[in-house]
Tab-separated table of N, CA, C and O in Angstrom:
chain	number	residue	atom	x	y	z
A	1	UNK	N	38.314	159.497	60.390
A	1	UNK	CA	38.089	158.067	60.384
A	1	UNK	C	38.480	157.509	61.757
A	1	UNK	O	39.579	157.705	62.219
A	2	UNK	N	37.572	156.809	62.398
A	2	UNK	CA	37.810	156.318	63.755
A	2	UNK	C	38.136	154.831	63.736
A	2	UNK	O	37.327	153.996	64.095
A	3	UNK	N	39.350	154.513	63.312
A	3	UNK	CA	39.773	153.108	63.274
A	3	UNK	C	39.911	152.553	64.681
A	3	UNK	O	39.605	151.406	64.950
A	4	UNK	N	40.375	153.384	65.601
A	4	UNK	CA	40.641	152.930	66.956
A	4	UNK	C	39.533	153.335	67.915
A	4	UNK	O	39.784	153.666	69.049
A	5	UNK	N	38.292	153.309	67.473
A	5	UNK	CA	37.200	153.735	68.342
A	5	UNK	C	36.935	152.696	69.422
A	5	UNK	O	37.213	151.512	69.267
A	6	UNK	N	36.392	153.160	70.534
A	6	UNK	CA	36.069	152.281	71.659
A	6	UNK	C	35.079	151.197	71.250
A	6	UNK	O	35.089	150.107	71.783
A	7	UNK	N	34.195	151.483	70.303
A	7	UNK	CA	33.183	150.512	69.874
A	7	UNK	C	33.825	149.260	69.291
A	7	UNK	O	33.309	148.180	69.442
A	8	UNK	N	34.964	149.432	68.603
A	8	UNK	CA	35.623	148.292	67.968
A	8	UNK	C	36.517	147.516	68.924
A	8	UNK	O	36.919	146.410	68.628
A	9	UNK	N	36.841	148.091	70.072
A	9	UNK	CA	37.746	147.438	71.016
A	9	UNK	C	36.977	146.382	71.812
A	9	UNK	O	35.943	146.673	72.397
A	10	UNK	N	37.488	145.179	71.803
A	10	UNK	CA	36.873	144.099	72.575
A	10	UNK	C	37.520	144.093	73.953
A	10	UNK	O	38.741	144.087	74.081
A	11	UNK	N	36.710	144.140	75.000
A	11	UNK	CA	37.231	144.139	76.364
A	11	UNK	C	37.980	142.836	76.625
A	11	UNK	O	37.658	141.792	76.066
A	12	UNK	N	38.983	142.917	77.507
A	12	UNK	CA	39.800	141.746	77.820
A	12	UNK	C	38.934	140.584	78.300
A	12	UNK	O	39.168	139.437	77.934
A	13	UNK	N	37.907	140.866	79.099
A	13	UNK	CA	37.016	139.809	79.592
A	13	UNK	C	36.318	139.065	78.452
A	13	UNK	O	35.875	137.941	78.618
A	14	UNK	N	36.177	139.711	77.288
A	14	UNK	CA	35.445	139.131	76.165
A	14	UNK	C	36.358	138.497	75.108
A	14	UNK	O	35.878	137.936	74.139
A	15	UNK	N	37.670	138.603	75.286
A	15	UNK	CA	38.609	138.061	74.307
A	15	UNK	C	38.587	136.537	74.313
A	15	UNK	O	38.330	135.913	75.330
A	16	UNK	N	38.882	135.963	73.155
A	16	UNK	CA	39.021	134.513	73.064
A	16	UNK	C	40.325	134.125	73.768
A	16	UNK	O	41.383	134.645	73.453
A	17	UNK	N	40.226	133.239	74.739
A	17	UNK	CA	41.383	132.811	75.522
A	17	UNK	C	42.103	131.699	74.764
A	17	UNK	O	41.504	130.693	74.401
A	18	UNK	N	43.400	131.889	74.508
A	18	UNK	CA	44.158	130.878	73.774
A	18	UNK	C	44.804	129.866	74.710
A	18	UNK	O	45.092	128.747	74.313
A	19	UNK	N	45.053	130.269	75.979
A	19	UNK	CA	45.693	129.372	76.940
A	19	UNK	C	44.964	129.479	78.268
A	19	UNK	O	44.675	130.580	78.727
A	20	UNK	N	44.694	128.329	78.892
A	20	UNK	CA	43.996	128.298	80.173
A	20	UNK	C	44.777	127.420	81.134
A	20	UNK	O	45.070	126.266	80.817
A	21	UNK	N	45.138	127.986	82.283
A	21	UNK	CA	45.733	127.204	83.368
A	21	UNK	C	44.606	127.064	84.390
A	21	UNK	O	44.261	128.021	85.076
A	22	UNK	N	44.001	125.896	84.457
A	22	UNK	CA	42.785	125.737	85.248
A	22	UNK	C	43.062	125.553	86.736
A	22	UNK	O	44.193	125.278	87.148
A	23	UNK	N	42.000	125.701	87.527
A	23	UNK	CA	42.086	125.542	88.977
A	23	UNK	C	42.629	124.159	89.304
A	23	UNK	O	42.248	123.163	88.693
A	24	UNK	N	43.546	124.090	90.237
A	24	UNK	CA	44.172	122.825	90.616
A	24	UNK	C	45.499	122.581	89.913
A	24	UNK	O	46.297	121.772	90.361
A	25	UNK	N	45.730	123.272	88.783
A	25	UNK	CA	47.009	123.137	88.073
A	25	UNK	C	48.083	123.935	88.799
A	25	UNK	O	47.839	125.033	89.279
A	26	UNK	N	49.276	123.363	88.882
A	26	UNK	CA	50.419	124.031	89.500
A	26	UNK	C	51.549	124.011	88.487
A	26	UNK	O	51.925	122.952	87.987
A	27	UNK	N	52.089	125.187	88.184
A	27	UNK	CA	53.195	125.304	87.245
A	27	UNK	C	54.377	125.928	87.965
A	27	UNK	O	54.284	127.045	88.459
A	28	UNK	N	55.464	125.165	88.071
A	28	UNK	CA	56.705	125.679	88.638
A	28	UNK	C	57.640	125.970	87.478
A	28	UNK	O	58.206	125.056	86.881
A	29	UNK	N	57.781	127.242	87.130
A	29	UNK	CA	58.606	127.653	85.994
A	29	UNK	C	57.984	128.854	85.320
A	29	UNK	O	56.880	129.277	85.657
A	30	UNK	N	58.694	129.421	84.361
A	30	UNK	CA	58.212	130.612	83.667
A	30	UNK	C	57.191	130.245	82.602
A	30	UNK	O	57.283	129.193	81.976
A	31	UNK	N	56.220	131.139	82.406
A	31	UNK	CA	55.182	130.955	81.390
A	31	UNK	C	55.289	132.080	80.386
A	31	UNK	O	55.318	133.252	80.763
A	32	UNK	N	55.366	131.721	79.086
A	32	UNK	CA	55.355	132.701	78.009
A	32	UNK	C	54.260	132.308	77.042
A	32	UNK	O	54.133	131.126	76.691
A	33	UNK	N	53.463	133.293	76.598
A	33	UNK	CA	52.384	133.017	75.652
A	33	UNK	C	52.185	134.225	74.744
A	33	UNK	O	52.382	135.367	75.169
A	34	UNK	N	51.770	133.985	73.483
A	34	UNK	CA	51.655	135.080	72.527
A	34	UNK	C	50.319	135.823	72.536
A	34	UNK	O	50.246	136.914	72.004
A	35	UNK	N	49.268	135.262	73.093
A	35	UNK	CA	47.954	135.885	72.932
A	35	UNK	C	47.297	136.170	74.284
A	35	UNK	O	47.836	136.917	75.081
A	36	UNK	N	46.134	135.595	74.532
A	36	UNK	CA	45.365	135.855	75.750
A	36	UNK	C	45.357	134.617	76.636
A	36	UNK	O	45.112	133.512	76.157
A	37	UNK	N	45.603	134.811	77.935
A	37	UNK	CA	45.730	133.700	78.877
A	37	UNK	C	44.831	133.958	80.073
A	37	UNK	O	44.704	135.090	80.537
A	38	UNK	N	44.213	132.881	80.570
A	38	UNK	CA	43.457	132.935	81.823
A	38	UNK	C	44.110	131.946	82.777
A	38	UNK	O	44.322	130.789	82.419
A	39	UNK	N	44.409	132.417	83.992
A	39	UNK	CA	45.036	131.568	85.000
A	39	UNK	C	44.093	131.424	86.178
A	39	UNK	O	43.710	132.417	86.792
A	40	UNK	N	43.710	130.186	86.471
A	40	UNK	CA	42.889	129.871	87.639
A	40	UNK	C	43.690	129.034	88.632
A	40	UNK	O	43.268	128.827	89.748
A	41	UNK	N	44.840	128.546	88.197
A	41	UNK	CA	45.705	127.724	89.034
A	41	UNK	C	46.809	128.549	89.671
A	41	UNK	O	46.662	129.749	89.876
A	42	UNK	N	47.923	127.878	89.965
A	42	UNK	CA	49.042	128.533	90.650
A	42	UNK	C	50.296	128.444	89.808
A	42	UNK	O	50.646	127.372	89.315
A	43	UNK	N	50.987	129.584	89.660
A	43	UNK	CA	52.243	129.623	88.922
A	43	UNK	C	53.320	130.189	89.827
A	43	UNK	O	53.131	131.241	90.441
A	44	UNK	N	54.428	129.468	89.930
A	44	UNK	CA	55.605	129.968	90.632
A	44	UNK	C	56.670	130.175	89.572
A	44	UNK	O	57.273	129.216	89.082
A	45	UNK	N	56.843	131.424	89.187
A	45	UNK	CA	57.764	131.781	88.114
A	45	UNK	C	57.255	133.034	87.433
A	45	UNK	O	56.176	133.528	87.733
A	46	UNK	N	58.031	133.550	86.507
A	46	UNK	CA	57.655	134.765	85.798
A	46	UNK	C	56.677	134.456	84.672
A	46	UNK	O	56.757	133.406	84.031
A	47	UNK	N	55.762	135.407	84.420
A	47	UNK	CA	54.724	135.244	83.407
A	47	UNK	C	54.861	136.385	82.402
A	47	UNK	O	54.808	137.555	82.776
A	48	UNK	N	55.042	136.026	81.126
A	48	UNK	CA	55.145	137.016	80.056
A	48	UNK	C	54.103	136.677	78.995
A	48	UNK	O	54.193	135.631	78.348
A	49	UNK	N	53.108	137.545	78.863
A	49	UNK	CA	52.004	137.324	77.929
A	49	UNK	C	51.956	138.522	76.982
A	49	UNK	O	51.848	139.663	77.435
A	50	UNK	N	52.014	138.296	75.671
A	50	UNK	CA	52.060	139.394	74.714
A	50	UNK	C	50.800	140.266	74.741
A	50	UNK	O	50.894	141.486	74.719
A	51	UNK	N	49.629	139.671	74.772
A	51	UNK	CA	48.395	140.443	74.647
A	51	UNK	C	47.719	140.736	75.995
A	51	UNK	O	47.649	141.878	76.405
A	52	UNK	N	47.153	139.717	76.642
A	52	UNK	CA	46.399	139.988	77.858
A	52	UNK	C	46.321	138.792	78.786
A	52	UNK	O	46.432	137.642	78.357
A	53	UNK	N	46.134	139.096	80.072
A	53	UNK	CA	46.089	138.067	81.107
A	53	UNK	C	44.932	138.340	82.046
A	53	UNK	O	44.750	139.468	82.513
A	54	UNK	N	44.143	137.305	82.297
A	54	UNK	CA	43.105	137.358	83.323
A	54	UNK	C	43.527	136.385	84.408
A	54	UNK	O	43.716	135.197	84.147
A	55	UNK	N	43.695	136.904	85.618
A	55	UNK	CA	44.030	136.063	86.763
A	55	UNK	C	42.754	135.874	87.564
A	55	UNK	O	42.259	136.808	88.193
A	56	UNK	N	42.186	134.652	87.510
A	56	UNK	CA	40.915	134.363	88.165
A	56	UNK	C	41.018	134.401	89.686
A	56	UNK	O	42.114	134.468	90.252
A	57	UNK	N	39.876	134.343	90.357
A	57	UNK	CA	39.810	134.452	91.820
A	57	UNK	C	40.677	133.426	92.530
A	57	UNK	O	41.263	133.718	93.565
A	58	UNK	N	40.769	132.208	92.013
A	58	UNK	CA	41.584	131.163	92.622
A	58	UNK	C	43.022	131.202	92.109
A	58	UNK	O	43.868	130.452	92.567
A	59	UNK	N	43.286	132.062	91.129
A	59	UNK	CA	44.600	132.141	90.506
A	59	UNK	C	45.630	132.819	91.396
A	59	UNK	O	45.342	133.801	92.078
A	60	UNK	N	46.865	132.262	91.383
A	60	UNK	CA	47.972	132.812	92.162
A	60	UNK	C	49.214	132.833	91.275
A	60	UNK	O	49.541	131.826	90.650
A	61	UNK	N	49.888	133.976	91.235
A	61	UNK	CA	51.175	134.073	90.547
A	61	UNK	C	52.204	134.526	91.569
A	61	UNK	O	52.069	135.591	92.165
A	62	UNK	N	53.200	133.679	91.791
A	62	UNK	CA	54.338	134.023	92.640
A	62	UNK	C	55.511	134.286	91.705
A	62	UNK	O	56.308	133.402	91.416
A	63	UNK	N	55.561	135.504	91.189
A	63	UNK	CA	56.588	135.883	90.223
A	63	UNK	C	56.190	137.171	89.547
A	63	UNK	O	55.139	137.742	89.823
A	64	UNK	N	57.038	137.633	88.647
A	64	UNK	CA	56.793	138.886	87.943
A	64	UNK	C	55.925	138.654	86.721
A	64	UNK	O	55.998	137.602	86.096
A	65	UNK	N	55.112	139.673	86.372
A	65	UNK	CA	54.205	139.583	85.233
A	65	UNK	C	54.480	140.739	84.279
A	65	UNK	O	54.549	141.892	84.706
A	66	UNK	N	54.608	140.411	82.991
A	66	UNK	CA	54.726	141.417	81.939
A	66	UNK	C	53.668	141.091	80.890
A	66	UNK	O	53.637	139.980	80.356
A	67	UNK	N	52.779	142.064	80.605
A	67	UNK	CA	51.728	141.875	79.613
A	67	UNK	C	51.196	143.227	79.173
A	67	UNK	O	51.522	144.253	79.771
A	68	UNK	N	50.349	143.226	78.147
A	68	UNK	CA	49.764	144.473	77.662
A	68	UNK	C	48.569	144.868	78.531
A	68	UNK	O	48.477	145.983	79.007
A	69	UNK	N	47.631	143.941	78.726
A	69	UNK	CA	46.432	144.185	79.530
A	69	UNK	C	46.320	143.103	80.594
A	69	UNK	O	46.597	141.941	80.319
A	70	UNK	N	45.864	143.477	81.785
A	70	UNK	CA	45.730	142.482	82.843
A	70	UNK	C	44.545	142.819	83.741
A	70	UNK	O	44.332	143.976	84.101
A	71	UNK	N	43.788	141.784	84.090
A	71	UNK	CA	42.708	141.895	85.067
A	71	UNK	C	43.030	140.925	86.190
A	71	UNK	O	43.276	139.743	85.942
A	72	UNK	N	43.045	141.427	87.444
A	72	UNK	CA	43.422	140.608	88.592
A	72	UNK	C	42.212	140.396	89.500
A	72	UNK	O	41.722	141.340	90.122
A	73	UNK	N	41.730	139.160	89.537
A	73	UNK	CA	40.715	138.739	90.494
A	73	UNK	C	41.388	137.966	91.628
A	73	UNK	O	40.827	137.810	92.691
A	74	UNK	N	42.564	137.440	91.368
A	74	UNK	CA	43.285	136.575	92.296
A	74	UNK	C	44.431	137.288	93.000
A	74	UNK	O	44.311	138.461	93.356
A	75	UNK	N	45.564	136.576	93.164
A	75	UNK	CA	46.686	137.075	93.964
A	75	UNK	C	47.970	137.069	93.152
A	75	UNK	O	48.301	136.062	92.520
A	76	UNK	N	48.691	138.198	93.209
A	76	UNK	CA	50.022	138.289	92.599
A	76	UNK	C	51.005	138.691	93.685
A	76	UNK	O	50.791	139.681	94.387
A	77	UNK	N	52.066	137.891	93.825
A	77	UNK	CA	53.171	138.237	94.713
A	77	UNK	C	54.391	138.396	93.822
A	77	UNK	O	55.093	137.435	93.530
A	78	UNK	N	54.575	139.620	93.335
A	78	UNK	CA	55.649	139.927	92.398
A	78	UNK	C	55.344	141.234	91.702
A	78	UNK	O	54.312	141.862	91.946
A	79	UNK	N	56.232	141.648	90.838
A	79	UNK	CA	56.078	142.919	90.132
A	79	UNK	C	55.246	142.744	88.871
A	79	UNK	O	55.292	141.689	88.239
A	80	UNK	N	54.511	143.806	88.507
A	80	UNK	CA	53.671	143.785	87.309
A	80	UNK	C	54.068	144.954	86.420
A	80	UNK	O	54.171	146.090	86.890
A	81	UNK	N	54.258	144.672	85.135
A	81	UNK	CA	54.504	145.699	84.136
A	81	UNK	C	53.470	145.485	83.043
A	81	UNK	O	53.532	144.495	82.317
A	82	UNK	N	52.486	146.401	82.952
A	82	UNK	CA	51.395	146.259	81.991
A	82	UNK	C	50.974	147.630	81.482
A	82	UNK	O	51.078	148.620	82.204
A	83	UNK	N	50.477	147.671	80.260
A	83	UNK	CA	49.940	148.926	79.727
A	83	UNK	C	48.691	149.331	80.514
A	83	UNK	O	48.549	150.470	80.927
A	84	UNK	N	47.779	148.382	80.711
A	84	UNK	CA	46.584	148.665	81.514
A	84	UNK	C	46.362	147.537	82.509
A	84	UNK	O	46.569	146.368	82.197
A	85	UNK	N	45.953	147.918	83.714
A	85	UNK	CA	45.780	146.966	84.811
A	85	UNK	C	44.486	147.269	85.539
A	85	UNK	O	44.207	148.422	85.871
A	86	UNK	N	43.688	146.226	85.746
A	86	UNK	CA	42.471	146.337	86.545
A	86	UNK	C	42.605	145.405	87.737
A	86	UNK	O	42.886	144.229	87.568
A	87	UNK	N	42.416	145.944	88.933
A	87	UNK	CA	42.399	145.130	90.152
A	87	UNK	C	40.955	145.063	90.606
A	87	UNK	O	40.371	146.072	90.981
A	88	UNK	N	40.381	143.880	90.537
A	88	UNK	CA	38.981	143.704	90.924
A	88	UNK	C	38.873	143.585	92.443
A	88	UNK	O	39.875	143.495	93.151
A	89	UNK	N	37.661	143.537	92.963
A	89	UNK	CA	37.430	143.575	94.417
A	89	UNK	C	38.115	142.438	95.157
A	89	UNK	O	38.492	142.593	96.316
A	90	UNK	N	38.319	141.291	94.503
A	90	UNK	CA	38.971	140.145	95.143
A	90	UNK	C	40.466	140.108	94.849
A	90	UNK	O	41.169	139.227	95.334
A	91	UNK	N	40.960	141.053	94.064
A	91	UNK	CA	42.357	141.075	93.643
A	91	UNK	C	43.297	141.530	94.745
A	91	UNK	O	42.998	142.463	95.496
A	92	UNK	N	44.448	140.864	94.836
A	92	UNK	CA	45.474	141.175	95.836
A	92	UNK	C	46.823	141.199	95.139
A	92	UNK	O	47.237	140.199	94.552
A	93	UNK	N	47.521	142.333	95.215
A	93	UNK	CA	48.845	142.440	94.596
A	93	UNK	C	49.830	142.925	95.642
A	93	UNK	O	49.598	143.924	96.317
A	94	UNK	N	50.933	142.193	95.767
A	94	UNK	CA	52.044	142.599	96.625
A	94	UNK	C	53.268	142.688	95.732
A	94	UNK	O	53.764	141.665	95.257
A	95	UNK	N	53.717	143.905	95.467
A	95	UNK	CA	54.867	144.105	94.591
A	95	UNK	C	54.741	145.414	93.845
A	95	UNK	O	53.758	146.137	93.972
A	96	UNK	N	55.742	145.715	93.048
A	96	UNK	CA	55.783	146.965	92.292
A	96	UNK	C	54.909	146.869	91.048
A	96	UNK	O	54.909	145.851	90.361
A	97	UNK	N	54.174	147.935	90.763
A	97	UNK	CA	53.348	148.018	89.561
A	97	UNK	C	53.861	149.152	88.693
A	97	UNK	O	54.055	150.268	89.177
A	98	UNK	N	54.063	148.859	87.393
A	98	UNK	CA	54.355	149.890	86.396
A	98	UNK	C	53.259	149.789	85.345
A	98	UNK	O	53.085	148.728	84.737
A	99	UNK	N	52.503	150.876	85.145
A	99	UNK	CA	51.392	150.852	84.203
A	99	UNK	C	51.080	152.254	83.708
A	99	UNK	O	51.537	153.237	84.286
A	100	UNK	N	50.301	152.333	82.637
A	100	UNK	CA	49.796	153.608	82.151
A	100	UNK	C	48.374	153.835	82.635
A	100	UNK	O	47.984	154.947	82.938
A	101	UNK	N	47.584	152.762	82.682
A	101	UNK	CA	46.171	152.853	83.049
A	101	UNK	C	45.914	151.902	84.210
A	101	UNK	O	46.249	150.724	84.141
A	102	UNK	N	45.298	152.414	85.280
A	102	UNK	CA	45.014	151.599	86.460
A	102	UNK	C	43.584	151.826	86.910
A	102	UNK	O	43.146	152.962	87.049
A	103	UNK	N	42.861	150.724	87.130
A	103	UNK	CA	41.522	150.774	87.703
A	103	UNK	C	41.500	149.818	88.886
A	103	UNK	O	41.946	148.680	88.763
A	104	UNK	N	40.987	150.296	90.024
A	104	UNK	CA	40.905	149.452	91.208
A	104	UNK	C	39.479	149.492	91.725
A	104	UNK	O	38.962	150.562	92.048
A	105	UNK	N	38.844	148.320	91.787
A	105	UNK	CA	37.504	148.219	92.364
A	105	UNK	C	37.601	148.315	93.875
A	105	UNK	O	38.630	147.951	94.466
A	106	UNK	N	36.543	148.764	94.502
A	106	UNK	CA	36.489	148.819	95.952
A	106	UNK	C	36.740	147.426	96.522
A	106	UNK	O	36.115	146.457	96.096
A	107	UNK	N	37.709	147.324	97.426
A	107	UNK	CA	38.063	146.037	98.026
A	107	UNK	C	39.352	145.465	97.461
A	107	UNK	O	40.025	144.679	98.109
A	108	UNK	N	39.721	145.846	96.245
A	108	UNK	CA	40.976	145.395	95.650
A	108	UNK	C	42.144	146.035	96.381
A	108	UNK	O	42.056	147.172	96.827
A	109	UNK	N	43.259	145.279	96.539
A	109	UNK	CA	44.383	145.822	97.291
A	109	UNK	C	45.691	145.730	96.516
A	109	UNK	O	45.900	144.826	95.720
A	110	UNK	N	46.570	146.700	96.801
A	110	UNK	CA	47.930	146.713	96.275
A	110	UNK	C	48.842	147.202	97.377
A	110	UNK	O	48.614	148.262	97.952
A	111	UNK	N	49.862	146.419	97.682
A	111	UNK	CA	50.880	146.810	98.652
A	111	UNK	C	52.214	146.810	97.931
A	111	UNK	O	52.715	145.758	97.535
A	112	UNK	N	52.761	148.010	97.726
A	112	UNK	CA	54.025	148.146	97.023
A	112	UNK	C	54.086	149.464	96.302
A	112	UNK	O	53.210	150.314	96.432
A	113	UNK	N	55.126	149.637	95.510
A	113	UNK	CA	55.347	150.873	94.773
A	113	UNK	C	54.509	150.884	93.501
A	113	UNK	O	54.382	149.861	92.824
A	114	UNK	N	53.956	152.049	93.175
A	114	UNK	CA	53.178	152.226	91.953
A	114	UNK	C	53.835	153.304	91.117
A	114	UNK	O	54.076	154.413	91.608
A	115	UNK	N	54.136	152.994	89.848
A	115	UNK	CA	54.679	153.969	88.911
A	115	UNK	C	53.756	154.012	87.705
A	115	UNK	O	53.510	152.984	87.076
A	116	UNK	N	53.243	155.212	87.417
A	116	UNK	CA	52.351	155.374	86.268
A	116	UNK	C	52.958	156.366	85.298
A	116	UNK	O	53.348	157.464	85.689
A	117	UNK	N	53.043	155.968	84.033
A	117	UNK	CA	53.503	156.880	82.991
A	117	UNK	C	52.279	157.408	82.263
A	117	UNK	O	51.226	156.782	82.246
A	118	UNK	N	52.426	158.574	81.656
A	118	UNK	CA	51.319	159.178	80.924
A	118	UNK	C	51.048	158.374	79.657
A	118	UNK	O	51.975	158.040	78.925
A	119	UNK	N	49.776	158.049	79.396
A	119	UNK	CA	49.446	157.314	78.171
A	119	UNK	C	49.768	158.162	76.943
A	119	UNK	O	49.639	159.376	76.973
A	120	UNK	N	50.186	157.511	75.880
A	120	UNK	CA	50.435	158.191	74.602
A	120	UNK	C	49.131	158.267	73.838
A	120	UNK	O	48.968	157.685	72.784
A	121	UNK	N	48.172	158.979	74.404
A	121	UNK	CA	46.844	159.010	73.795
A	121	UNK	C	46.257	160.403	73.857
A	121	UNK	O	46.573	161.195	74.726
A	122	UNK	N	45.372	160.664	72.922
A	122	UNK	CA	44.583	161.886	72.920
A	122	UNK	C	43.137	161.439	72.862
A	122	UNK	O	42.747	160.664	72.001
A	123	UNK	N	42.327	161.895	73.804
A	123	UNK	CA	40.916	161.501	73.878
A	123	UNK	C	40.740	159.993	73.972
A	123	UNK	O	39.800	159.434	73.436
A	124	UNK	N	41.699	159.318	74.625
A	124	UNK	CA	41.556	157.882	74.838
A	124	UNK	C	41.955	157.025	73.654
A	124	UNK	O	41.817	155.825	73.684
A	125	UNK	N	42.457	157.621	72.572
A	125	UNK	CA	42.852	156.855	71.399
A	125	UNK	C	44.360	156.819	71.298
A	125	UNK	O	45.027	157.826	71.446
A	126	UNK	N	44.893	155.668	70.980
A	126	UNK	CA	46.328	155.498	70.829
A	126	UNK	C	46.803	156.110	69.521
A	126	UNK	O	46.133	156.015	68.506
A	127	UNK	N	47.967	156.737	69.555
A	127	UNK	CA	48.608	157.201	68.339
A	127	UNK	C	49.453	156.075	67.785
A	127	UNK	O	50.104	155.351	68.509
A	128	UNK	N	49.463	155.928	66.463
A	128	UNK	CA	50.304	154.941	65.811
A	128	UNK	C	51.305	155.704	64.972
A	128	UNK	O	50.917	156.510	64.115
A	129	UNK	N	52.578	155.471	65.213
A	129	UNK	CA	53.613	156.135	64.420
A	129	UNK	C	53.558	155.602	62.991
A	129	UNK	O	53.377	154.404	62.776
A	130	UNK	N	53.741	156.485	62.022
A	130	UNK	CA	53.655	156.109	60.611
A	130	UNK	C	54.626	154.999	60.261
A	130	UNK	O	54.304	154.099	59.517
A	131	UNK	N	55.857	155.045	60.830
A	131	UNK	CA	56.840	154.015	60.478
A	131	UNK	C	56.495	152.651	61.062
A	131	UNK	O	57.036	151.644	60.645
A	132	UNK	N	55.554	152.602	62.011
A	132	UNK	CA	55.152	151.324	62.600
A	132	UNK	C	54.063	150.641	61.779
A	132	UNK	O	53.736	149.503	62.004
A	133	UNK	N	53.494	151.342	60.806
A	133	UNK	CA	52.404	150.801	60.006
A	133	UNK	C	52.962	150.314	58.676
A	133	UNK	O	53.654	151.036	57.986
A	134	UNK	N	52.662	149.051	58.340
A	134	UNK	CA	53.084	148.526	57.037
A	134	UNK	C	51.859	148.208	56.206
A	134	UNK	O	50.834	147.769	56.723
A	135	UNK	N	51.971	148.435	54.910
A	135	UNK	CA	50.824	148.206	54.006
A	135	UNK	C	51.115	147.046	53.105
A	135	UNK	O	52.173	146.792	52.669
C-alpha cells in the first residue's frame, strides 16, 4: 500500500498559503506560524514555520529560519534548518544550512557551511515509526 507515494504529495509551490507577508511589508521581530507561509517582504528576526516557507524574489530574511520545507527565490542572511531546501536561480543564502535534501538551480548561491544528514527514507519514502501513529 503506497500511502506516501509521490503522486499524493503536493509540492510546496502548490500548497495553500495560510500566511502572506507581502512586498513592501517590513517585520522587525520573530515570526512563528503553524502551516505554510509566503514572504515577499522583509523580516528582521528569526522565522519558525511548522510546515513550509516560500521566500519570494523580493523577500528578505535577516535572521535564522527553521521549517520543514523551504523554497528560496529571495535572500536569507542567517542560518537555515530545514528537512528539504530548494535554492532557485535568484536565491541568495549567506549562513549555515542544515538539511536532508538540497536542490540548487543554476545561478542560486550559498555562502557558508552546509551540513546534510542522511534522509530516513527508502526509495524516497519516509518511514513512520509505529509509536508515532495514532488510530
